[in-house]
Short mmCIF file of C-alpha atoms in Angstrom, two decimals:
data_model
loop_
_atom_site.label_atom_id
_atom_site.label_comp_id
_atom_site.label_asym_id
_atom_site.label_seq_id
_atom_site.Cartn_x
_atom_site.Cartn_y
_atom_site.Cartn_z
CA THR A 1 4.37 12.66 -11.06
CA GLY A 2 3.39 9.46 -12.86
CA PHE A 3 3.11 7.22 -9.78
CA TYR A 4 -0.68 7.06 -9.67
CA ALA A 5 -3.64 6.60 -12.00
CA THR A 6 -6.02 9.44 -12.76
CA LYS A 7 -9.41 9.36 -14.42
CA LEU A 8 -9.62 11.03 -17.79
CA GLU A 9 -13.04 12.41 -16.79
CA GLN A 10 -11.51 14.75 -14.22
CA LYS A 11 -9.36 16.52 -16.81
CA ALA A 12 -12.29 16.86 -19.25
CA VAL A 13 -14.68 18.13 -16.56
CA ALA A 14 -12.19 20.79 -15.42
CA ALA A 15 -11.68 21.98 -19.00
CA ALA A 16 -15.42 21.90 -19.78
CA GLY A 17 -16.28 23.80 -16.60
CA SER A 18 -14.17 26.81 -17.51
CA ALA A 19 -15.44 26.76 -21.11
CA PHE A 20 -19.06 26.50 -19.97
CA CYS A 21 -19.13 29.78 -17.98
CA GLY A 22 -21.12 32.32 -19.95
CA LYS A 23 -21.65 30.00 -22.92
CA THR A 24 -24.70 28.12 -24.06
CA GLY A 25 -25.04 25.68 -26.86
CA ALA A 26 -23.60 22.27 -27.64
CA PRO A 27 -22.68 20.11 -24.63
CA ALA A 28 -19.03 19.28 -24.00
CA ALA A 29 -17.66 16.06 -25.50
CA GLN A 30 -18.17 12.98 -23.34
CA ALA A 31 -15.01 11.80 -21.58
CA SER A 32 -13.95 8.18 -21.66
CA SER A 33 -14.70 6.20 -18.49
CA LYS A 34 -11.38 4.35 -18.67
CA THR A 35 -8.65 5.04 -16.13
CA GLU A 36 -5.42 6.48 -17.48
CA ARG A 37 -2.45 4.24 -16.71
CA ARG A 38 1.09 5.37 -16.06
CA TYR A 39 3.96 2.99 -15.43
CA THR A 40 7.29 3.45 -13.72
CA THR A 41 10.45 1.38 -13.59
CA GLN A 42 11.53 2.84 -10.26
CA VAL A 43 13.05 0.26 -7.90
CA ILE A 44 11.60 0.33 -4.38
CA LEU A 45 14.11 -0.93 -1.82
CA PRO A 46 12.93 -2.53 1.43
CA ALA A 47 13.61 -0.76 4.72
CA LEU A 48 14.58 -3.55 7.13
CA GLN A 49 14.67 -2.93 10.90
CA TRP A 50 15.44 -4.98 14.00
CA ILE A 51 12.49 -4.49 16.35
CA LYS A 52 12.39 -6.03 19.82
CA THR A 53 9.40 -8.30 20.46
CA GLY A 54 9.56 -8.25 24.24
CA LEU A 55 9.51 -12.08 24.33
CA LYS A 56 12.15 -14.08 26.19
CA LEU A 57 13.24 -17.53 25.05
CA GLY A 58 12.37 -19.02 28.44
CA GLU A 59 8.82 -17.62 28.42
CA LEU A 60 7.66 -19.86 25.57
CA GLN A 61 6.89 -23.55 25.97
CA ALA A 62 7.37 -26.06 23.15
CA THR A 63 4.62 -25.69 20.48
CA GLU A 64 3.52 -22.34 21.97
CA LEU A 65 2.83 -19.44 19.61
CA ARG A 66 2.42 -15.74 20.42
CA ALA A 67 1.14 -12.97 18.17
CA LYS A 68 2.62 -9.47 18.39
CA ASN A 69 2.07 -6.28 16.42
CA LEU A 70 5.46 -4.82 15.53
CA ALA A 71 5.48 -1.44 13.75
CA GLY A 72 1.99 -2.08 12.36
CA VAL A 73 2.75 -5.62 11.16
CA ASP A 74 1.24 -8.71 12.82
CA VAL A 75 4.00 -11.23 13.59
CA LEU A 76 3.52 -14.76 14.90
CA GLY A 77 6.45 -16.26 16.80
CA GLY A 78 6.94 -19.39 18.82
CA LYS A 79 8.61 -22.75 19.30
CA ASP A 80 8.16 -26.03 17.49
CA GLY A 81 7.64 -29.43 19.12
CA SER A 82 11.36 -29.83 19.90
CA GLY A 83 11.60 -26.41 21.57
CA GLN A 84 13.42 -24.59 18.76
CA LEU A 85 12.38 -21.12 17.58
#
């Protein structure tokens, strides 16, 4: 599909394997060890969601921080010295 890199060796090994069956003689050509690069200009849009933290404004003291894991992302929330979020 063009969205990942593949090694050139894999293509050469697959082709050499089918040609090798029942044949003897010269070895297959050596494949390059470089990784094939494919680029895309596809735009990936962010998927934003409002997820509840379970924290209440009154539960936090000034300068207190709490860490939560929201949908697999670690988020640190808290109040500053003046009590603002």
